[in-house]
JSON list of C-alpha atoms in Angstrom, two decimals:
[
{"chain": "A", "resi": 1, "resn": "UNK", "atom": "CA", "xyz": [10.17, -9.20, -9.51]},
{"chain": "A", "resi": 2, "resn": "UNK", "atom": "CA", "xyz": [7.24, -7.77, -11.45]},
{"chain": "A", "resi": 3, "resn": "UNK", "atom": "CA", "xyz": [3.87, -7.40, -9.81]},
{"chain": "A", "resi": 4, "resn": "UNK", "atom": "CA", "xyz": [1.62, -10.29, -10.80]},
{"chain": "A", "resi": 5, "resn": "UNK", "atom": "CA", "xyz": [-1.81, -9.26, -12.07]},
{"chain": "A", "resi": 6, "resn": "UNK", "atom": "CA", "xyz": [-4.65, -11.65, -12.81]},
{"chain": "A", "resi": 7, "resn": "UNK", "atom": "CA", "xyz": [-7.13, -10.49, -15.46]},
{"chain": "A", "resi": 8, "resn": "UNK", "atom": "CA", "xyz": [-10.48, -12.29, -15.14]},
{"chain": "A", "resi": 9, "resn": "UNK", "atom": "CA", "xyz": [-12.30, -11.43, -18.35]},
{"chain": "A", "resi": 10, "resn": "UNK", "atom": "CA", "xyz": [-14.15, -13.61, -20.86]},
{"chain": "A", "resi": 11, "resn": "UNK", "atom": "CA", "xyz": [-14.57, -10.97, -23.58]},
{"chain": "A", "resi": 12, "resn": "UNK", "atom": "CA", "xyz": [-11.89, -11.48, -26.22]},
{"chain": "A", "resi": 13, "resn": "UNK", "atom": "CA", "xyz": [-12.37, -7.92, -27.42]},
{"chain": "A", "resi": 14, "resn": "UNK", "atom": "CA", "xyz": [-11.39, -6.54, -24.04]},
{"chain": "A", "resi": 15, "resn": "UNK", "atom": "CA", "xyz": [-8.93, -8.97, -22.49]},
{"chain": "A", "resi": 16, "resn": "UNK", "atom": "CA", "xyz": [-6.07, -9.06, -25.05]},
{"chain": "A", "resi": 17, "resn": "UNK", "atom": "CA", "xyz": [-5.59, -5.27, -25.31]},
{"chain": "A", "resi": 18, "resn": "UNK", "atom": "CA", "xyz": [-5.90, -4.98, -21.53]},
{"chain": "A", "resi": 19, "resn": "UNK", "atom": "CA", "xyz": [-3.26, -7.66, -21.01]},
{"chain": "A", "resi": 20, "resn": "UNK", "atom": "CA", "xyz": [-0.92, -6.01, -23.52]},
{"chain": "A", "resi": 21, "resn": "UNK", "atom": "CA", "xyz": [-1.31, -2.64, -21.85]},
{"chain": "A", "resi": 22, "resn": "UNK", "atom": "CA", "xyz": [-0.55, -4.08, -18.43]},
{"chain": "A", "resi": 23, "resn": "UNK", "atom": "CA", "xyz": [2.48, -5.93, -19.76]},
{"chain": "A", "resi": 24, "resn": "UNK", "atom": "CA", "xyz": [3.81, -2.72, -21.32]},
{"chain": "A", "resi": 25, "resn": "UNK", "atom": "CA", "xyz": [3.50, -1.14, -17.89]},
{"chain": "A", "resi": 26, "resn": "UNK", "atom": "CA", "xyz": [5.80, -3.84, -16.52]},
{"chain": "A", "resi": 27, "resn": "UNK", "atom": "CA", "xyz": [3.28, -6.14, -14.85]},
{"chain": "A", "resi": 28, "resn": "UNK", "atom": "CA", "xyz": [3.45, -9.92, -14.99]},
{"chain": "A", "resi": 29, "resn": "UNK", "atom": "CA", "xyz": [-0.01, -10.68, -16.34]},
{"chain": "A", "resi": 30, "resn": "UNK", "atom": "CA", "xyz": [-2.12, -13.82, -16.45]},
{"chain": "A", "resi": 31, "resn": "UNK", "atom": "CA", "xyz": [-5.61, -14.08, -17.89]},
{"chain": "A", "resi": 32, "resn": "UNK", "atom": "CA", "xyz": [-8.44, -16.51, -17.20]},
{"chain": "A", "resi": 33, "resn": "UNK", "atom": "CA", "xyz": [-11.87, -16.37, -18.81]},
{"chain": "A", "resi": 34, "resn": "UNK", "atom": "CA", "xyz": [-13.96, -18.21, -16.19]},
{"chain": "A", "resi": 35, "resn": "UNK", "atom": "CA", "xyz": [-14.76, -17.61, -12.56]},
{"chain": "A", "resi": 36, "resn": "UNK", "atom": "CA", "xyz": [-13.89, -21.03, -11.15]},
{"chain": "A", "resi": 37, "resn": "UNK", "atom": "CA", "xyz": [-10.50, -20.93, -12.86]},
{"chain": "A", "resi": 38, "resn": "UNK", "atom": "CA", "xyz": [-9.94, -17.53, -11.27]},
{"chain": "A", "resi": 39, "resn": "UNK", "atom": "CA", "xyz": [-10.79, -18.83, -7.80]},
{"chain": "A", "resi": 40, "resn": "UNK", "atom": "CA", "xyz": [-8.35, -21.71, -8.26]},
{"chain": "A", "resi": 41, "resn": "UNK", "atom": "CA", "xyz": [-5.59, -19.44, -9.57]},
{"chain": "A", "resi": 42, "resn": "UNK", "atom": "CA", "xyz": [-5.97, -16.95, -6.75]},
{"chain": "A", "resi": 43, "resn": "UNK", "atom": "CA", "xyz": [-5.80, -19.77, -4.21]},
{"chain": "A", "resi": 44, "resn": "UNK", "atom": "CA", "xyz": [-2.42, -20.83, -5.56]},
{"chain": "A", "resi": 45, "resn": "UNK", "atom": "CA", "xyz": [-0.95, -17.52, -4.35]},
{"chain": "A", "resi": 46, "resn": "UNK", "atom": "CA", "xyz": [1.45, -14.82, -5.63]},
{"chain": "A", "resi": 47, "resn": "UNK", "atom": "CA", "xyz": [-1.31, -12.76, -7.30]},
{"chain": "A", "resi": 48, "resn": "UNK", "atom": "CA", "xyz": [-1.08, -9.18, -6.04]},
{"chain": "A", "resi": 49, "resn": "UNK", "atom": "CA", "xyz": [-3.90, -7.61, -8.03]},
{"chain": "A", "resi": 50, "resn": "UNK", "atom": "CA", "xyz": [-7.07, -9.03, -9.62]},
{"chain": "A", "resi": 51, "resn": "UNK", "atom": "CA", "xyz": [-8.95, -7.17, -12.35]},
{"chain": "A", "resi": 52, "resn": "UNK", "atom": "CA", "xyz": [-12.33, -8.85, -12.22]},
{"chain": "A", "resi": 53, "resn": "UNK", "atom": "CA", "xyz": [-15.20, -8.82, -14.70]},
{"chain": "A", "resi": 54, "resn": "UNK", "atom": "CA", "xyz": [-18.60, -9.67, -13.24]},
{"chain": "A", "resi": 55, "resn": "UNK", "atom": "CA", "xyz": [-20.34, -11.25, -16.23]},
{"chain": "A", "resi": 56, "resn": "UNK", "atom": "CA", "xyz": [-18.45, -14.53, -16.42]},
{"chain": "A", "resi": 57, "resn": "UNK", "atom": "CA", "xyz": [-19.76, -17.66, -18.17]},
{"chain": "A", "resi": 58, "resn": "UNK", "atom": "CA", "xyz": [-19.76, -20.03, -15.19]},
{"chain": "A", "resi": 59, "resn": "UNK", "atom": "CA", "xyz": [-20.09, -18.14, -11.91]},
{"chain": "A", "resi": 60, "resn": "UNK", "atom": "CA", "xyz": [-20.64, -14.45, -11.30]},
{"chain": "A", "resi": 61, "resn": "UNK", "atom": "CA", "xyz": [-17.63, -12.26, -10.59]},
{"chain": "A", "resi": 62, "resn": "UNK", "atom": "CA", "xyz": [-19.13, -11.30, -7.24]},
{"chain": "A", "resi": 63, "resn": "UNK", "atom": "CA", "xyz": [-18.98, -14.96, -6.24]},
{"chain": "A", "resi": 64, "resn": "UNK", "atom": "CA", "xyz": [-15.34, -15.04, -7.35]},
{"chain": "A", "resi": 65, "resn": "UNK", "atom": "CA", "xyz": [-14.63, -12.06, -5.13]},
{"chain": "A", "resi": 66, "resn": "UNK", "atom": "CA", "xyz": [-16.46, -13.55, -2.17]},
{"chain": "A", "resi": 67, "resn": "UNK", "atom": "CA", "xyz": [-14.69, -16.92, -2.47]},
{"chain": "A", "resi": 68, "resn": "UNK", "atom": "CA", "xyz": [-11.30, -15.25, -2.85]},
{"chain": "A", "resi": 69, "resn": "UNK", "atom": "CA", "xyz": [-11.75, -13.27, 0.35]},
{"chain": "A", "resi": 70, "resn": "UNK", "atom": "CA", "xyz": [-13.12, -16.25, 2.25]},
{"chain": "A", "resi": 71, "resn": "UNK", "atom": "CA", "xyz": [-10.07, -18.16, 1.08]},
{"chain": "A", "resi": 72, "resn": "UNK", "atom": "CA", "xyz": [-7.82, -15.59, 2.72]},
{"chain": "A", "resi": 73, "resn": "UNK", "atom": "CA", "xyz": [-6.79, -13.54, -0.30]},
{"chain": "A", "resi": 74, "resn": "UNK", "atom": "CA", "xyz": [-5.57, -10.14, 0.91]},
{"chain": "A", "resi": 75, "resn": "UNK", "atom": "CA", "xyz": [-4.43, -8.66, -2.42]},
{"chain": "A", "resi": 76, "resn": "UNK", "atom": "CA", "xyz": [-6.19, -5.96, -4.38]},
{"chain": "A", "resi": 77, "resn": "UNK", "atom": "CA", "xyz": [-9.38, -6.54, -6.35]},
{"chain": "A", "resi": 78, "resn": "UNK", "atom": "CA", "xyz": [-10.74, -4.04, -8.86]},
{"chain": "A", "resi": 79, "resn": "UNK", "atom": "CA", "xyz": [-14.10, -4.88, -10.41]},
{"chain": "A", "resi": 80, "resn": "UNK", "atom": "CA", "xyz": [-14.52, -3.95, -14.06]},
{"chain": "A", "resi": 81, "resn": "UNK", "atom": "CA", "xyz": [-18.11, -4.12, -15.20]},
{"chain": "A", "resi": 82, "resn": "UNK", "atom": "CA", "xyz": [-20.98, -2.55, -17.11]},
{"chain": "A", "resi": 83, "resn": "UNK", "atom": "CA", "xyz": [-23.08, -2.65, -13.94]},
{"chain": "A", "resi": 84, "resn": "UNK", "atom": "CA", "xyz": [-22.51, 0.92, -12.85]},
{"chain": "A", "resi": 85, "resn": "UNK", "atom": "CA", "xyz": [-25.39, 1.65, -10.51]},
{"chain": "A", "resi": 86, "resn": "UNK", "atom": "CA", "xyz": [-24.71, 2.77, -6.97]},
{"chain": "A", "resi": 87, "resn": "UNK", "atom": "CA", "xyz": [-26.26, -0.39, -5.54]},
{"chain": "A", "resi": 88, "resn": "UNK", "atom": "CA", "xyz": [-23.99, -2.46, -7.79]},
{"chain": "A", "resi": 89, "resn": "UNK", "atom": "CA", "xyz": [-20.99, -0.62, -6.40]},
{"chain": "A", "resi": 90, "resn": "UNK", "atom": "CA", "xyz": [-22.12, -1.16, -2.83]},
{"chain": "A", "resi": 91, "resn": "UNK", "atom": "CA", "xyz": [-22.66, -4.88, -3.41]},
{"chain": "A", "resi": 92, "resn": "UNK", "atom": "CA", "xyz": [-19.27, -5.19, -5.08]},
{"chain": "A", "resi": 93, "resn": "UNK", "atom": "CA", "xyz": [-17.50, -3.56, -2.16]},
{"chain": "A", "resi": 94, "resn": "UNK", "atom": "CA", "xyz": [-19.58, -5.54, 0.30]},
{"chain": "A", "resi": 95, "resn": "UNK", "atom": "CA", "xyz": [-18.23, -8.82, -1.01]},
{"chain": "A", "resi": 96, "resn": "UNK", "atom": "CA", "xyz": [-14.65, -7.64, -0.74]},
{"chain": "A", "resi": 97, "resn": "UNK", "atom": "CA", "xyz": [-13.62, -5.58, -3.76]},
{"chain": "A", "resi": 98, "resn": "UNK", "atom": "CA", "xyz": [-11.28, -2.65, -3.16]},
{"chain": "A", "resi": 99, "resn": "UNK", "atom": "CA", "xyz": [-12.36, -0.56, -6.12]},
{"chain": "A", "resi": 100, "resn": "UNK", "atom": "CA", "xyz": [-14.98, -0.52, -8.84]},
{"chain": "A", "resi": 101, "resn": "UNK", "atom": "CA", "xyz": [-14.66, 0.83, -12.37]},
{"chain": "A", "resi": 102, "resn": "UNK", "atom": "CA", "xyz": [-17.55, 0.92, -14.83]},
{"chain": "A", "resi": 103, "resn": "UNK", "atom": "CA", "xyz": [-17.16, -0.08, -18.47]},
{"chain": "A", "resi": 104, "resn": "UNK", "atom": "CA", "xyz": [-16.28, 1.48, -20.78]},
{"chain": "A", "resi": 105, "resn": "UNK", "atom": "CA", "xyz": [-13.29, 2.82, -18.86]},
{"chain": "A", "resi": 106, "resn": "UNK", "atom": "CA", "xyz": [-10.18, 4.72, -19.81]},
{"chain": "A", "resi": 107, "resn": "UNK", "atom": "CA", "xyz": [-7.05, 2.59, -19.57]},
{"chain": "A", "resi": 108, "resn": "UNK", "atom": "CA", "xyz": [-5.16, 5.51, -18.04]},
{"chain": "A", "resi": 109, "resn": "UNK", "atom": "CA", "xyz": [-7.69, 5.70, -15.22]},
{"chain": "A", "resi": 110, "resn": "UNK", "atom": "CA", "xyz": [-7.54, 1.95, -14.63]},
{"chain": "A", "resi": 111, "resn": "UNK", "atom": "CA", "xyz": [-3.75, 2.05, -14.47]},
{"chain": "A", "resi": 112, "resn": "UNK", "atom": "CA", "xyz": [-3.85, 4.96, -12.04]},
{"chain": "A", "resi": 113, "resn": "UNK", "atom": "CA", "xyz": [-6.27, 3.12, -9.78]},
{"chain": "A", "resi": 114, "resn": "UNK", "atom": "CA", "xyz": [-4.13, -0.02, -9.95]},
{"chain": "A", "resi": 115, "resn": "UNK", "atom": "CA", "xyz": [-1.02, 1.93, -8.99]},
{"chain": "A", "resi": 116, "resn": "UNK", "atom": "CA", "xyz": [-2.82, 3.62, -6.11]},
{"chain": "A", "resi": 117, "resn": "UNK", "atom": "CA", "xyz": [-4.11, 0.31, -4.78]},
{"chain": "A", "resi": 118, "resn": "UNK", "atom": "CA", "xyz": [-0.73, -1.37, -5.07]},
{"chain": "A", "resi": 119, "resn": "UNK", "atom": "CA", "xyz": [0.99, 1.55, -3.34]},
{"chain": "A", "resi": 120, "resn": "UNK", "atom": "CA", "xyz": [-1.30, 1.18, -0.38]},
{"chain": "A", "resi": 121, "resn": "UNK", "atom": "CA", "xyz": [-0.71, -2.55, -0.11]},
{"chain": "A", "resi": 122, "resn": "UNK", "atom": "CA", "xyz": [2.96, -2.92, -1.07]},
{"chain": "A", "resi": 123, "resn": "UNK", "atom": "CA", "xyz": [4.61, -1.97, 2.22]},
{"chain": "A", "resi": 124, "resn": "UNK", "atom": "CA", "xyz": [2.13, -3.83, 4.41]},
{"chain": "A", "resi": 125, "resn": "UNK", "atom": "CA", "xyz": [2.45, -7.00, 2.33]},
{"chain": "A", "resi": 126, "resn": "UNK", "atom": "CA", "xyz": [6.20, -6.96, 2.83]},
{"chain": "A", "resi": 127, "resn": "UNK", "atom": "CA", "xyz": [5.77, -6.38, 6.53]},
{"chain": "A", "resi": 128, "resn": "UNK", "atom": "CA", "xyz": [3.24, -9.18, 6.79]},
{"chain": "A", "resi": 129, "resn": "UNK", "atom": "CA", "xyz": [5.77, -11.72, 5.66]},
{"chain": "A", "resi": 130, "resn": "UNK", "atom": "CA", "xyz": [7.92, -10.89, 8.66]},
{"chain": "A", "resi": 131, "resn": "UNK", "atom": "CA", "xyz": [5.10, -10.46, 11.13]},
{"chain": "A", "resi": 132, "resn": "UNK", "atom": "CA", "xyz": [4.67, -12.82, 14.05]},
{"chain": "A", "resi": 133, "resn": "UNK", "atom": "CA", "xyz": [2.01, -15.46, 13.57]},
{"chain": "A", "resi": 134, "resn": "UNK", "atom": "CA", "xyz": [0.51, -15.05, 17.03]},
{"chain": "A", "resi": 135, "resn": "UNK", "atom": "CA", "xyz": [-1.05, -12.00, 18.68]},
{"chain": "A", "resi": 136, "resn": "UNK", "atom": "CA", "xyz": [0.76, -10.31, 21.52]},
{"chain": "A", "resi": 137, "resn": "UNK", "atom": "CA", "xyz": [-2.18, -9.01, 23.53]},
{"chain": "A", "resi": 138, "resn": "UNK", "atom": "CA", "xyz": [-5.82, -9.55, 24.30]},
{"chain": "A", "resi": 139, "resn": "UNK", "atom": "CA", "xyz": [-8.70, -7.34, 23.20]},
{"chain": "A", "resi": 140, "resn": "UNK", "atom": "CA", "xyz": [-8.60, -5.55, 19.86]},
{"chain": "A", "resi": 141, "resn": "UNK", "atom": "CA", "xyz": [-5.15, -5.22, 18.31]},
{"chain": "A", "resi": 142, "resn": "UNK", "atom": "CA", "xyz": [-4.58, -3.50, 14.98]},
{"chain": "A", "resi": 143, "resn": "UNK", "atom": "CA", "xyz": [-1.17, -4.29, 13.50]},
{"chain": "A", "resi": 144, "resn": "UNK", "atom": "CA", "xyz": [-0.67, -1.58, 10.89]},
{"chain": "A", "resi": 145, "resn": "UNK", "atom": "CA", "xyz": [2.70, -2.91, 9.75]},
{"chain": "A", "resi": 146, "resn": "UNK", "atom": "CA", "xyz": [1.38, -6.38, 8.98]},
{"chain": "A", "resi": 147, "resn": "UNK", "atom": "CA", "xyz": [-2.15, -5.17, 8.15]},
{"chain": "A", "resi": 148, "resn": "UNK", "atom": "CA", "xyz": [-3.66, -7.72, 10.49]},
{"chain": "A", "resi": 149, "resn": "UNK", "atom": "CA", "xyz": [-6.37, -7.38, 13.10]},
{"chain": "A", "resi": 150, "resn": "UNK", "atom": "CA", "xyz": [-6.77, -9.53, 16.17]},
{"chain": "A", "resi": 151, "resn": "UNK", "atom": "CA", "xyz": [-9.53, -9.93, 18.71]},
{"chain": "A", "resi": 152, "resn": "UNK", "atom": "CA", "xyz": [-8.02, -11.91, 21.52]},
{"chain": "A", "resi": 153, "resn": "UNK", "atom": "CA", "xyz": [-6.17, -14.78, 19.85]},
{"chain": "A", "resi": 154, "resn": "UNK", "atom": "CA", "xyz": [-8.39, -14.81, 16.75]},
{"chain": "A", "resi": 155, "resn": "UNK", "atom": "CA", "xyz": [-7.52, -12.93, 13.58]},
{"chain": "A", "resi": 156, "resn": "UNK", "atom": "CA", "xyz": [-10.34, -10.99, 11.92]},
{"chain": "A", "resi": 157, "resn": "UNK", "atom": "CA", "xyz": [-10.32, -11.09, 8.12]},
{"chain": "A", "resi": 158, "resn": "UNK", "atom": "CA", "xyz": [-10.89, -7.70, 6.49]},
{"chain": "A", "resi": 159, "resn": "UNK", "atom": "CA", "xyz": [-10.82, -6.12, 3.08]},
{"chain": "A", "resi": 160, "resn": "UNK", "atom": "CA", "xyz": [-8.26, -3.44, 2.34]},
{"chain": "A", "resi": 161, "resn": "UNK", "atom": "CA", "xyz": [-10.79, -0.65, 2.73]},
{"chain": "A", "resi": 162, "resn": "UNK", "atom": "CA", "xyz": [-12.23, -2.02, 5.97]},
{"chain": "A", "resi": 163, "resn": "UNK", "atom": "CA", "xyz": [-8.75, -2.25, 7.47]},
{"chain": "A", "resi": 164, "resn": "UNK", "atom": "CA", "xyz": [-7.83, 1.28, 6.37]},
{"chain": "A", "resi": 165, "resn": "UNK", "atom": "CA", "xyz": [-10.99, 2.66, 7.98]},
{"chain": "A", "resi": 166, "resn": "UNK", "atom": "CA", "xyz": [-10.27, 0.76, 11.20]},
{"chain": "A", "resi": 167, "resn": "UNK", "atom": "CA", "xyz": [-6.71, 2.09, 11.33]},
{"chain": "A", "resi": 168, "resn": "UNK", "atom": "CA", "xyz": [-7.92, 5.69, 11.14]},
{"chain": "A", "resi": 169, "resn": "UNK", "atom": "CA", "xyz": [-10.54, 5.12, 13.82]},
{"chain": "A", "resi": 170, "resn": "UNK", "atom": "CA", "xyz": [-8.14, 3.24, 16.09]},
{"chain": "A", "resi": 171, "resn": "UNK", "atom": "CA", "xyz": [-5.42, 5.89, 15.81]},
{"chain": "A", "resi": 172, "resn": "UNK", "atom": "CA", "xyz": [-7.66, 8.37, 17.58]},
{"chain": "A", "resi": 173, "resn": "UNK", "atom": "CA", "xyz": [-9.83, 5.95, 19.55]},
{"chain": "A", "resi": 174, "resn": "UNK", "atom": "CA", "xyz": [-12.51, 7.88, 21.38]},
{"chain": "A", "resi": 175, "resn": "UNK", "atom": "CA", "xyz": [-12.38, 10.86, 19.00]},
{"chain": "A", "resi": 176, "resn": "UNK", "atom": "CA", "xyz": [-14.46, 11.50, 15.90]},
{"chain": "A", "resi": 177, "resn": "UNK", "atom": "CA", "xyz": [-13.06, 10.85, 12.43]},
{"chain": "A", "resi": 178, "resn": "UNK", "atom": "CA", "xyz": [-15.00, 12.86, 9.88]},
{"chain": "A", "resi": 179, "resn": "UNK", "atom": "CA", "xyz": [-16.51, 11.42, 6.74]},
{"chain": "A", "resi": 180, "resn": "UNK", "atom": "CA", "xyz": [-14.35, 13.81, 4.72]},
{"chain": "A", "resi": 181, "resn": "UNK", "atom": "CA", "xyz": [-11.16, 12.47, 6.26]},
{"chain": "A", "resi": 182, "resn": "UNK", "atom": "CA", "xyz": [-12.23, 8.86, 5.71]},
{"chain": "A", "resi": 183, "resn": "UNK", "atom": "CA", "xyz": [-13.10, 9.58, 2.09]},
{"chain": "A", "resi": 184, "resn": "UNK", "atom": "CA", "xyz": [-9.88, 11.46, 1.39]},
{"chain": "A", "resi": 185, "resn": "UNK", "atom": "CA", "xyz": [-7.49, 9.09, 3.12]},
{"chain": "A", "resi": 186, "resn": "UNK", "atom": "CA", "xyz": [-9.08, 5.70, 2.38]},
{"chain": "A", "resi": 187, "resn": "UNK", "atom": "CA", "xyz": [-10.51, 6.20, -1.08]},
{"chain": "A", "resi": 188, "resn": "UNK", "atom": "CA", "xyz": [-8.09, 8.96, -2.16]},
{"chain": "A", "resi": 189, "resn": "UNK", "atom": "CA", "xyz": [-8.36, 11.13, -5.25]},
{"chain": "A", "resi": 190, "resn": "UNK", "atom": "CA", "xyz": [-9.35, 8.25, -7.50]},
{"chain": "A", "resi": 191, "resn": "UNK", "atom": "CA", "xyz": [-12.72, 7.68, -5.88]},
{"chain": "A", "resi": 192, "resn": "UNK", "atom": "CA", "xyz": [-15.68, 9.54, -7.29]},
{"chain": "A", "resi": 193, "resn": "UNK", "atom": "CA", "xyz": [-18.52, 7.69, -5.58]},
{"chain": "A", "resi": 194, "resn": "UNK", "atom": "CA", "xyz": [-20.91, 8.96, -2.93]},
{"chain": "A", "resi": 195, "resn": "UNK", "atom": "CA", "xyz": [-20.34, 8.92, 0.82]},
{"chain": "A", "resi": 196, "resn": "UNK", "atom": "CA", "xyz": [-22.66, 5.91, 0.98]},
{"chain": "A", "resi": 197, "resn": "UNK", "atom": "CA", "xyz": [-19.53, 3.89, 0.29]},
{"chain": "A", "resi": 198, "resn": "UNK", "atom": "CA", "xyz": [-18.21, 5.08, 3.64]},
{"chain": "A", "resi": 199, "resn": "UNK", "atom": "CA", "xyz": [-21.39, 3.94, 5.38]},
{"chain": "A", "resi": 200, "resn": "UNK", "atom": "CA", "xyz": [-21.32, 0.57, 3.62]},
{"chain": "A", "resi": 201, "resn": "UNK", "atom": "CA", "xyz": [-17.70, -0.06, 4.60]},
{"chain": "A", "resi": 202, "resn": "UNK", "atom": "CA", "xyz": [-18.22, 1.05, 8.19]},
{"chain": "A", "resi": 203, "resn": "UNK", "atom": "CA", "xyz": [-21.31, -1.17, 8.36]},
{"chain": "A", "resi": 204, "resn": "UNK", "atom": "CA", "xyz": [-19.35, -4.23, 7.28]},
{"chain": "A", "resi": 205, "resn": "UNK", "atom": "CA", "xyz": [-16.52, -3.37, 9.66]},
{"chain": "A", "resi": 206, "resn": "UNK", "atom": "CA", "xyz": [-18.94, -2.91, 12.55]},
{"chain": "A", "resi": 207, "resn": "UNK", "atom": "CA", "xyz": [-20.52, -6.28, 11.85]},
{"chain": "A", "resi": 208, "resn": "UNK", "atom": "CA", "xyz": [-17.18, -8.07, 11.71]},
{"chain": "A", "resi": 209, "resn": "UNK", "atom": "CA", "xyz": [-16.04, -6.56, 15.00]},
{"chain": "A", "resi": 210, "resn": "UNK", "atom": "CA", "xyz": [-19.32, -7.49, 16.65]},
{"chain": "A", "resi": 211, "resn": "UNK", "atom": "CA", "xyz": [-19.20, -11.05, 15.35]},
{"chain": "A", "resi": 212, "resn": "UNK", "atom": "CA", "xyz": [-15.61, -11.40, 16.60]},
{"chain": "A", "resi": 213, "resn": "UNK", "atom": "CA", "xyz": [-16.62, -10.19, 20.06]},
{"chain": "A", "resi": 214, "resn": "UNK", "atom": "CA", "xyz": [-14.33, -7.17, 19.94]},
{"chain": "A", "resi": 215, "resn": "UNK", "atom": "CA", "xyz": [-14.56, -5.03, 23.09]},
{"chain": "A", "resi": 216, "resn": "UNK", "atom": "CA", "xyz": [-15.20, -1.91, 21.00]},
{"chain": "A", "resi": 217, "resn": "UNK", "atom": "CA", "xyz": [-18.02, -0.36, 19.05]},
{"chain": "A", "resi": 218, "resn": "UNK", "atom": "CA", "xyz": [-18.18, 2.08, 16.16]},
{"chain": "A", "resi": 219, "resn": "UNK", "atom": "CA", "xyz": [-20.49, 4.96, 17.01]},
{"chain": "A", "resi": 220, "resn": "UNK", "atom": "CA", "xyz": [-22.10, 7.08, 14.32]},
{"chain": "A", "resi": 221, "resn": "UNK", "atom": "CA", "xyz": [-21.82, 10.80, 15.10]},
{"chain": "A", "resi": 222, "resn": "UNK", "atom": "CA", "xyz": [-24.71, 12.20, 13.12]},
{"chain": "A", "resi": 223, "resn": "UNK", "atom": "CA", "xyz": [-23.67, 14.63, 10.41]},
{"chain": "A", "resi": 224, "resn": "UNK", "atom": "CA", "xyz": [-19.97, 14.43, 11.31]},
{"chain": "A", "resi": 225, "resn": "UNK", "atom": "CA", "xyz": [-18.44, 10.98, 11.13]},
{"chain": "A", "resi": 226, "resn": "UNK", "atom": "CA", "xyz": [-17.61, 7.95, 13.27]},
{"chain": "A", "resi": 227, "resn": "UNK", "atom": "CA", "xyz": [-15.92, 7.20, 16.56]},
{"chain": "A", "resi": 228, "resn": "UNK", "atom": "CA", "xyz": [-14.31, 3.96, 17.82]},
{"chain": "A", "resi": 229, "resn": "UNK", "atom": "CA", "xyz": [-15.20, 3.49, 21.46]},
{"chain": "A", "resi": 230, "resn": "UNK", "atom": "CA", "xyz": [-14.23, 0.97, 24.10]},
{"chain": "A", "resi": 231, "resn": "UNK", "atom": "CA", "xyz": [-17.31, -0.81, 25.34]},
{"chain": "A", "resi": 232, "resn": "UNK", "atom": "CA", "xyz": [-18.20, -0.22, 28.98]},
{"chain": "A", "resi": 233, "resn": "UNK", "atom": "CA", "xyz": [-16.54, -2.80, 31.21]},
{"chain": "A", "resi": 234, "resn": "UNK", "atom": "CA", "xyz": [-14.21, -3.98, 28.46]}
]
């Protein structure tokens, strides 16, 4: 079955050629031109990748992204927009996007980023379908096969990037993971942004773990990277 891609774009000069290109690449493509329609379509399910414009006629694309994540959408989201400032990128990732590509963009680069994102999510999505619905232990549990995180008996919702960062930190809990390793292994060769993206993602992850009452903390090792530590008495 072909990968289903949802194109959320109101510009008729951009959407049709983008849809045709994706279809030639073998994707099953749907297009909507408004944000609320996108939220409704994503909620239906079976969408594996969303290509999301920000300047939509009804609600902003950032709101679409936020609602999709709050609704439990775990697929990939790539923002496509003319807002290319660093703060714009940070905000986009903060609300749950996995990647961010400024317009005008090269179709070849977009396709490469889409393939990279789908590669990272394909195996875990398959594993998630077979994963048990209930956690098997207390404390923080990171299920890499199902790409799910539990604190006690409560699941913690995370974006793809937040989960990938947590996996690296948890694999060597107590040891430092350098910024370079996080950048190379989480954002791979297709990311050309600054290391502030690492800080933004770690910040969101730290907040989510704290709010969930996880018995761990993410320590910042100045000039080196980050370390996942068990809290004293946990």
